[in-house]
Every structure is written in structure tokens, then in C-alpha cells.
Amino acid sequence: MNIQTTVAGVKFDHPIFNASGPLCTTWEDLEWIGKSESSGIMMKSCSLEPREWNPSPRYMETPLWSLNSMWLPNLGYDTYTDFSKKLRSFKKPVVASVVWFTGSEVADKNDFVKITQAFQDDSGVDLIEINLSCPNVVWKPQLAYDFNDADYVIWMVASLWNKPIGLKLPPYFDPAHTDAMAKVILKHPNVKFLTCINSVWNTLIIDSEKEEPIIKPKGWFGGLGWDYVKPVALANVRAFYKLLWDKIDIIWVGWVKSWIDVFEFLLCWAKAVQIGTVYSREWVESFGRIKKEFEQYLEKKWYTSCEDFIWKLKEL
Ligand code: RRO
């Protein structure tokens, strides 16, 4: 069975790898992913300066949802450019995630340029994901909801082109907003892939037993993921596919936990899937488990490659 896939021309042995989020921050995390059955190595979103975690409690999960407010903890972009060179030894695609955040209230959009330039230059990175959608920054709206700002930032980094650039987008809930973002993307042919979606932002969950909210930062509001969010992710993939299918090679997705999600997302226009919450729950075993279950399911359906079903959802 051949379940290889490509993202912006970069080959992955199979469609399942980690999302930028849990357990991809330190060298040890990344080395474990390198040795695992993940088809790629995605690094944590990085900023100009290193950043610490938000105060606890900042993360909670149940079988149906996860809620986070990590606040971009990372070791600073120059550490990840170094890591990326060493990660080449695992012979699988390495993906950088770049975020606009200086560590102070005065974030400068030129950060994006500086960091993206470092990954363009002499690094081990194959793809660069620009995170326009961190839900947990207190004093800023998400860039992806400000279409003029997003246009400007994409223009700045797209001009540095030599490695494929993609955008990590938040969920959009109104077709007018999906249309507006697609129009921005179409102005920048160097944008080659989208990662849909980041967690659903500004959500509140309370513990009725304790009679208190479950996370502390940002007035208790965090980014929601997992089962609650999957239909929103599918709808966003569908919406962007309809608008951009012949321009943007790829649409990637999150909120996957089993073979059925992988199958559904590929059927519905994704080329690869990233796993976050399930990876943090099951750790590196999650990649092999989901891949094996996925292959078994394809065998049962007599499919021999992703080409047999990818993007082939029947129309109603
Ligand atoms: O670190 C975080 O709090 C975080 C990030 Br950068 C992101 O893009 N999405 C998310 O749910 N959390």
C-alpha cells in the first residue's frame, strides 16, 4: 500500500504528522518525533525572543474537548533554526512555524520577516507555516481576522520566497470572511498551503463541581479543540477548497484522533493531517496507531493508495 502524499511539492511518506502545539518545543520533544512514525517534524510556533508558559491552570482536556492557553512558550527562533539543521538526519520533512510576537506589547510585523528569513536561509526546514491565528495573545486581535494587516504581513514574507510558505488560519464562521481571506491569499501566489484550523478562540468552560473556571489566563478564555471542533474544521477546509482548489495545492487540518478522521479529512479535500491533542495524550505511539488503523481501513475498502479516494467526497 502506498499512502505517500505531498504538501506544496514536499513528499511525506504518509499523511499523519504532529501539529505545532503540544510536545514539539524542546530538542528532546523533536528528537522523539523524529524517531517516531510521524511523517514529518513540526516545530512549535516561535517568536523572536524565548517565551515562558502562561500561569497554571492553562490546559485541561476531557474525552470531548481540550482547552488551552499556553501563550506561545518557545525557545526563540534562532534555537529552532539550529534544531532544524540537526533534524535533517531523520530524513523526513521539517516544518517551522513562525509567529508575530516579540515578547512585549509592542509587536513588530518585521519580526515575521526576520524569523522567516532565518528559516529561508541556511536552515533544515522544508516548509514554513506562518501562524496568523494564535488564540491566546491578550492585547492583540488575531492577524487573520484583520484582512489588511494579514495582506501586509503575507506580502512581506512572501517576497522572501525560496521555501514554500503556508498560513495557519483560525476558524471562520461567516462565508464573507472566508471569501475575504481567500481574496488576500490569491494576491500572493507564493502562499502554497493552508493549515486549517487553529483552536476555536475565546471559549469558556467551567467546572460546576468546583464552581470555578477551568483555566486561569486571559480572563479564563482559551482555545478549544478536539471533538467539539471537528465539524468547524471540516467546514473551513471545504470552504477554502471551493475557493482555492486550483491555486493552493494543499489544505491541512487539525483535530484528528483516529483513522476515521484521517479518512474523512482526505476525502474532503485535505492532503495531510496534523495531530495535536491525541499526540499529547498518547505521545509518539499515536502516530503509529493511527497510521496502522488507517491502513487497515483502506485495505478493507480495497484502496491501494490515497489517490483512490482523496478529494472524492460524493456530491449531494
Ligand atoms: O501557544 C499557544 O497558546 C497556542 C498557539 Br501559539 C496556537 O497557535 N494555538 C493554540 O491553541 N495555542
CSV table of C-alpha atoms and ligand atoms in Angstrom, one decimal:
chain,number,residue,atom,x,y,z
A,1,MET,CA,0.0,0.0,0.0
A,2,ASN,CA,1.3,3.5,-0.9
A,3,ILE,CA,0.0,6.2,1.3
A,4,GLN,CA,2.5,8.9,0.4
A,5,THR,CA,1.3,12.4,0.0
A,6,THR,CA,2.8,15.8,-0.9
A,7,VAL,CA,2.3,19.2,0.6
A,8,ALA,CA,3.5,22.1,-1.6
A,9,GLY,CA,5.6,19.7,-3.5
A,10,VAL,CA,7.3,18.3,-0.4
A,11,LYS,CA,6.9,14.5,-0.1
A,12,PHE,CA,5.6,12.9,3.1
A,13,ASP,CA,5.7,9.1,3.5
A,14,HIS,CA,2.1,9.1,4.8
A,15,PRO,CA,-0.4,11.9,5.7
A,16,ILE,CA,0.0,12.0,9.6
A,17,PHE,CA,2.3,14.2,11.5
A,18,ASN,CA,2.3,16.4,14.6
A,19,ALA,CA,0.7,19.8,14.8
A,20,SER,CA,2.6,22.8,16.1
A,21,GLY,CA,1.4,22.8,19.7
A,22,PRO,CA,2.0,20.1,22.3
A,23,LEU,CA,5.4,18.5,22.8
A,24,CYS,CA,7.3,20.0,20.0
A,25,THR,CA,9.1,22.7,21.8
A,26,THR,CA,12.4,21.2,23.2
A,27,TRP,CA,15.1,19.3,21.4
A,28,GLU,CA,14.0,16.1,23.3
A,29,ASP,CA,10.4,16.5,22.0
A,30,LEU,CA,11.6,17.0,18.4
A,31,GLU,CA,14.0,14.1,18.6
A,32,TRP,CA,11.2,11.8,19.8
A,33,ILE,CA,9.0,12.9,16.9
A,34,GLY,CA,12.0,12.3,14.6
A,35,LYS,CA,12.4,8.7,15.8
A,36,SER,CA,8.6,8.1,15.8
A,37,GLU,CA,6.3,7.2,12.9
A,38,SER,CA,5.2,10.8,12.4
A,39,SER,CA,5.7,11.5,8.7
A,40,GLY,CA,7.1,15.0,9.4
A,41,ILE,CA,8.5,17.1,12.2
A,42,MET,CA,6.6,20.2,13.0
A,43,MET,CA,8.2,22.6,15.5
A,44,LYS,CA,6.4,24.8,18.0
A,45,SER,CA,5.5,28.3,16.8
A,46,CYS,CA,8.4,30.5,17.5
A,47,SER,CA,8.9,34.2,18.3
A,48,LEU,CA,11.9,36.5,18.2
A,49,GLU,CA,12.7,36.0,21.9
A,50,PRO,CA,12.1,32.9,24.0
A,51,ARG,CA,8.9,32.9,25.9
A,52,GLU,CA,7.6,31.2,29.1
A,53,TRP,CA,4.3,29.4,29.7
A,54,ASN,CA,1.2,31.2,31.0
A,55,PRO,CA,0.5,30.6,34.7
A,56,SER,CA,-1.4,27.4,35.6
A,57,PRO,CA,-4.0,26.1,35.2
A,58,ARG,CA,-3.6,26.7,31.5
A,59,TYR,CA,-4.6,23.4,29.9
A,60,MET,CA,-7.5,20.9,30.5
A,61,GLU,CA,-9.0,18.1,28.5
A,62,THR,CA,-11.8,15.6,28.7
A,63,PRO,CA,-12.9,12.9,26.1
A,64,LEU,CA,-14.8,15.6,24.2
A,65,TRP,CA,-12.7,18.7,24.3
A,66,SER,CA,-9.3,20.3,25.1
A,67,LEU,CA,-8.9,23.9,26.2
A,68,ASN,CA,-5.5,25.7,26.2
A,69,SER,CA,-3.9,29.0,27.0
A,70,MET,CA,-0.2,28.2,26.7
A,71,TRP,CA,0.7,31.7,25.3
A,72,LEU,CA,3.4,30.7,22.8
A,73,PRO,CA,6.0,29.2,25.0
A,74,ASN,CA,9.1,28.6,22.8
A,75,LEU,CA,12.9,28.8,22.9
A,76,GLY,CA,13.2,31.7,20.4
A,77,TYR,CA,13.6,31.3,16.6
A,78,ASP,CA,17.3,31.0,16.4
A,79,THR,CA,17.2,27.9,18.5
A,80,TYR,CA,14.7,26.4,16.0
A,81,THR,CA,16.9,27.3,13.0
A,82,ASP,CA,19.7,25.3,14.7
A,83,PHE,CA,17.4,22.4,15.6
A,84,SER,CA,16.1,22.2,12.1
A,85,LYS,CA,19.6,21.6,10.7
A,86,LYS,CA,20.1,18.7,13.2
A,87,LEU,CA,16.6,17.3,12.4
A,88,ARG,CA,17.6,16.7,8.8
A,89,SER,CA,19.3,13.5,10.0
A,90,PHE,CA,15.8,11.9,10.5
A,91,LYS,CA,15.2,12.2,6.7
A,92,LYS,CA,11.6,13.5,6.9
A,93,PRO,CA,10.2,16.9,6.2
A,94,VAL,CA,10.8,19.6,8.8
A,95,VAL,CA,8.3,22.4,9.2
A,96,ALA,CA,8.8,25.7,11.0
A,97,SER,CA,6.0,27.7,12.5
A,98,VAL,CA,6.5,31.4,12.7
A,99,VAL,CA,4.5,33.8,14.8
A,100,TRP,CA,4.3,37.6,15.2
A,101,PHE,CA,5.2,38.2,18.8
A,102,THR,CA,8.2,40.0,20.3
A,103,GLY,CA,7.5,39.1,23.9
A,104,SER,CA,6.5,42.7,24.7
A,105,GLU,CA,3.3,44.6,24.0
A,106,VAL,CA,5.0,46.3,21.0
A,107,ALA,CA,4.9,43.5,18.5
A,108,ASP,CA,6.6,44.5,15.2
A,109,LYS,CA,5.5,42.9,12.0
A,110,ASN,CA,9.1,42.9,10.9
A,111,ASP,CA,9.6,40.1,13.3
A,112,PHE,CA,7.9,37.9,10.8
A,113,VAL,CA,10.4,39.0,8.2
A,114,LYS,CA,13.4,38.4,10.4
A,115,ILE,CA,12.3,35.0,11.5
A,116,THR,CA,11.0,33.8,8.1
A,117,GLN,CA,14.3,35.0,6.6
A,118,ALA,CA,16.3,32.9,9.0
A,119,PHE,CA,14.3,29.8,8.0
A,120,GLN,CA,14.6,30.6,4.3
A,121,ASP,CA,18.4,30.9,4.6
A,122,ASP,CA,20.6,28.2,5.7
A,123,SER,CA,18.2,26.1,7.7
A,124,GLY,CA,17.0,22.5,7.6
A,125,VAL,CA,13.4,23.5,7.1
A,126,ASP,CA,11.3,22.3,4.1
A,127,LEU,CA,8.1,24.2,4.7
A,128,ILE,CA,7.3,27.4,6.7
A,129,GLU,CA,3.9,27.8,8.3
A,130,ILE,CA,3.0,31.4,9.2
A,131,ASN,CA,0.8,31.3,12.3
A,132,LEU,CA,-1.7,34.1,11.8
A,133,SER,CA,-4.1,32.7,14.4
A,134,CYS,CA,-2.7,32.3,17.9
A,135,PRO,CA,-5.8,32.5,20.1
A,136,ASN,CA,-4.1,33.3,23.4
A,137,VAL,CA,-2.4,36.7,22.9
A,138,VAL,CA,-4.1,39.1,25.3
A,139,TRP,CA,-3.6,42.5,23.8
A,140,LYS,CA,-3.9,41.8,20.1
A,141,PRO,CA,-6.6,40.6,17.7
A,142,GLN,CA,-5.6,37.7,15.6
A,143,LEU,CA,-3.9,38.8,12.4
A,144,ALA,CA,-6.0,36.5,10.3
A,145,TYR,CA,-9.1,38.4,11.3
A,146,ASP,CA,-7.7,41.7,10.1
A,147,PHE,CA,-7.5,41.3,6.3
A,148,ASN,CA,-5.5,44.4,5.6
A,149,ASP,CA,-2.8,43.5,8.2
A,150,ALA,CA,-2.7,39.9,7.0
A,151,ASP,CA,-2.3,41.1,3.5
A,152,TYR,CA,0.7,43.3,4.5
A,153,VAL,CA,2.4,40.6,6.6
A,154,ILE,CA,2.0,38.0,3.9
A,155,TRP,CA,3.3,40.4,1.3
A,156,MET,CA,6.4,41.0,3.5
A,157,VAL,CA,7.2,37.3,4.0
A,158,ALA,CA,6.2,36.2,0.5
A,159,SER,CA,8.8,38.4,-1.0
A,160,LEU,CA,11.5,36.4,0.8
A,161,TRP,CA,10.5,33.4,-1.3
A,162,ASN,CA,12.6,30.3,-1.7
A,163,LYS,CA,10.9,27.8,0.5
A,164,PRO,CA,7.2,27.1,0.4
A,165,ILE,CA,5.1,29.3,2.8
A,166,GLY,CA,1.7,28.4,4.2
A,167,LEU,CA,-0.7,30.1,6.6
A,168,LYS,CA,-2.2,28.7,9.8
A,169,LEU,CA,-5.7,30.1,9.9
A,170,PRO,CA,-8.3,30.4,12.6
A,171,PRO,CA,-11.8,29.1,12.1
A,172,TYR,CA,-14.0,31.5,10.1
A,173,PHE,CA,-17.7,31.4,10.8
A,174,ASP,CA,-19.1,33.6,8.1
A,175,PRO,CA,-18.6,32.9,4.4
A,176,ALA,CA,-17.9,36.6,3.9
A,177,HIS,CA,-14.8,36.2,6.0
A,178,THR,CA,-13.6,33.1,4.2
A,179,ASP,CA,-14.1,34.9,0.9
A,180,ALA,CA,-12.1,37.9,2.2
A,181,MET,CA,-9.2,35.8,3.3
A,182,ALA,CA,-9.2,33.8,0.1
A,183,LYS,CA,-9.0,37.1,-1.8
A,184,VAL,CA,-5.9,38.1,0.2
A,185,ILE,CA,-4.3,34.7,-0.4
A,186,LEU,CA,-4.9,35.0,-4.1
A,187,LYS,CA,-2.9,38.1,-4.2
A,188,HIS,CA,0.2,36.1,-3.1
A,189,PRO,CA,1.0,33.2,-5.3
A,190,ASN,CA,3.9,32.3,-3.1
A,191,VAL,CA,1.4,31.0,-0.4
A,192,LYS,CA,1.4,27.3,-1.2
A,193,PHE,CA,-0.6,25.7,1.6
A,194,LEU,CA,-3.1,26.4,4.4
A,195,THR,CA,-3.3,24.8,7.8
A,196,CYS,CA,-7.0,24.9,8.8
A,197,ILE,CA,-7.8,25.4,11.6
A,198,ASN,CA,-6.2,26.7,14.8
A,199,SER,CA,-8.2,26.2,18.0
A,200,VAL,CA,-11.6,28.0,18.4
A,201,TRP,CA,-10.6,31.0,20.4
A,202,ASN,CA,-12.1,32.8,23.4
A,203,THR,CA,-14.1,29.9,24.7
A,204,LEU,CA,-15.0,29.4,28.3
A,205,ILE,CA,-15.5,26.1,30.2
A,206,ILE,CA,-16.4,25.9,33.9
A,207,ASP,CA,-16.1,23.2,36.5
A,208,SER,CA,-19.5,23.1,38.0
A,209,GLU,CA,-18.4,20.8,40.8
A,210,LYS,CA,-15.7,23.2,42.0
A,211,GLU,CA,-17.8,26.2,40.9
A,212,GLU,CA,-14.9,27.8,39.1
A,213,PRO,CA,-13.4,28.3,35.6
A,214,ILE,CA,-11.0,25.6,34.4
A,215,ILE,CA,-8.2,27.8,33.2
A,216,LYS,CA,-6.7,30.9,34.6
A,217,PRO,CA,-5.1,33.1,31.9
A,218,LYS,CA,-6.9,35.7,29.7
A,219,GLY,CA,-9.9,36.1,31.9
A,220,TRP,CA,-10.4,32.2,31.7
A,221,PHE,CA,-10.8,32.2,28.0
A,222,GLY,CA,-8.8,29.7,25.9
A,223,GLY,CA,-8.5,27.9,22.6
A,224,LEU,CA,-10.9,25.0,22.1
A,225,GLY,CA,-10.0,21.8,20.3
A,226,TRP,CA,-10.9,18.1,19.8
A,227,ASP,CA,-14.4,16.6,19.0
A,228,TYR,CA,-16.3,19.8,19.6
A,229,VAL,CA,-14.3,21.5,16.9
A,230,LYS,CA,-14.0,18.9,14.1
A,231,PRO,CA,-17.2,20.0,12.2
A,232,VAL,CA,-15.9,23.6,12.2
A,233,ALA,CA,-12.5,22.4,10.8
A,234,LEU,CA,-14.2,20.3,8.1
A,235,ALA,CA,-16.4,23.2,7.1
A,236,ASN,CA,-13.4,25.6,6.9
A,237,VAL,CA,-11.5,23.1,4.7
A,238,ARG,CA,-14.5,22.7,2.5
A,239,ALA,CA,-15.0,26.5,2.2
A,240,PHE,CA,-11.3,27.1,1.3
A,241,TYR,CA,-11.1,24.2,-1.1
A,242,LYS,CA,-14.1,25.6,-3.0
A,243,LEU,CA,-12.4,28.9,-3.3
A,244,LEU,CA,-8.8,27.9,-3.9
A,245,TRP,CA,-8.6,24.3,-5.1
A,246,ASP,CA,-6.8,25.2,-8.3
A,247,LYS,CA,-4.4,27.7,-6.8
A,248,ILE,CA,-3.3,26.3,-3.5
A,249,ASP,CA,-2.0,22.8,-3.6
A,250,ILE,CA,-2.9,21.9,-0.1
A,251,ILE,CA,-5.2,22.3,2.8
A,252,TRP,CA,-4.1,20.8,6.1
A,253,VAL,CA,-6.2,20.1,9.1
A,254,GLY,CA,-6.2,19.6,12.8
A,255,TRP,CA,-8.4,17.9,15.4
A,256,VAL,CA,-7.7,14.4,14.4
A,257,LYS,CA,-7.6,11.4,16.7
A,258,SER,CA,-8.3,8.3,14.8
A,259,TRP,CA,-8.2,6.7,11.3
A,260,ILE,CA,-11.7,7.8,10.7
A,261,ASP,CA,-10.7,11.5,10.9
A,262,VAL,CA,-7.8,11.0,8.6
A,263,PHE,CA,-10.0,9.3,6.1
A,264,GLU,CA,-12.7,11.9,6.3
A,265,PHE,CA,-10.3,14.8,6.0
A,266,LEU,CA,-8.6,13.4,3.0
A,267,LEU,CA,-11.9,12.6,1.4
A,268,CYS,CA,-12.9,16.2,2.0
A,269,TRP,CA,-10.0,17.9,0.3
A,270,ALA,CA,-7.1,17.8,2.7
A,271,LYS,CA,-3.7,16.4,1.7
A,272,ALA,CA,-2.3,15.7,5.1
A,273,VAL,CA,-3.4,15.9,8.7
A,274,GLN,CA,-1.6,17.2,11.8
A,275,ILE,CA,-2.4,15.7,15.2
A,276,GLY,CA,-2.1,17.7,18.5
A,277,THR,CA,-4.4,16.7,21.4
A,278,VAL,CA,-4.2,12.9,20.6
A,279,TYR,CA,-0.4,13.2,20.4
A,280,SER,CA,-0.3,14.9,23.8
A,281,ARG,CA,-2.5,12.1,25.2
A,282,GLU,CA,-0.8,9.1,23.7
A,283,TRP,CA,2.5,10.6,22.9
A,284,VAL,CA,4.6,9.2,20.0
A,285,GLU,CA,2.6,6.0,19.9
A,286,SER,CA,-0.3,7.9,18.5
A,287,PHE,CA,1.4,8.3,15.0
A,288,GLY,CA,1.9,4.5,14.5
A,289,ARG,CA,-1.5,3.6,15.9
A,290,ILE,CA,-3.5,6.0,13.7
A,291,LYS,CA,-1.4,5.1,10.6
A,292,LYS,CA,-1.9,1.4,11.2
A,293,GLU,CA,-5.6,1.7,11.7
A,294,PHE,CA,-5.8,4.0,8.6
A,295,GLU,CA,-4.0,1.4,6.5
A,296,GLN,CA,-6.2,-1.4,7.8
A,297,TYR,CA,-9.3,0.6,6.9
A,298,LEU,CA,-8.0,1.2,3.4
A,299,GLU,CA,-7.3,-2.5,2.9
A,300,LYS,CA,-10.8,-3.3,4.0
A,301,LYS,CA,-12.1,-0.9,1.3
A,302,TRP,CA,-9.7,-2.3,-1.3
A,303,TYR,CA,-7.9,1.0,-1.7
A,304,THR,CA,-4.2,0.8,-2.5
A,305,SER,CA,-3.3,4.5,-2.3
A,306,CYS,CA,-4.6,7.8,-1.1
A,307,GLU,CA,-5.2,8.7,-4.8
A,308,ASP,CA,-8.1,6.2,-4.8
A,309,PHE,CA,-10.3,8.3,-2.5
A,310,ILE,CA,-8.6,11.7,-1.9
A,311,TRP,CA,-10.9,14.6,-2.6
A,312,LYS,CA,-13.6,12.2,-3.8
A,313,LEU,CA,-16.5,13.0,-1.4
A,314,LYS,CA,-19.7,12.4,-3.3
A,315,GLU,CA,-21.9,15.4,-4.1
A,316,LEU,CA,-25.5,15.6,-2.8
B,1,RRO,O1,0.8,28.6,22.5
B,1,RRO,C1,-0.5,28.7,22.4
B,1,RRO,O2,-1.1,29.2,23.4
B,1,RRO,C2,-1.2,28.4,21.2
B,1,RRO,C3,-0.8,28.8,19.9
B,1,RRO,BR1,0.8,29.6,19.5
B,1,RRO,C4,-1.6,28.5,18.8
B,1,RRO,O3,-1.4,28.8,17.7
B,1,RRO,N1,-2.8,27.8,19.1
B,1,RRO,C5,-3.2,27.5,20.4
B,1,RRO,O4,-4.3,26.9,20.5
B,1,RRO,N2,-2.4,27.8,21.4
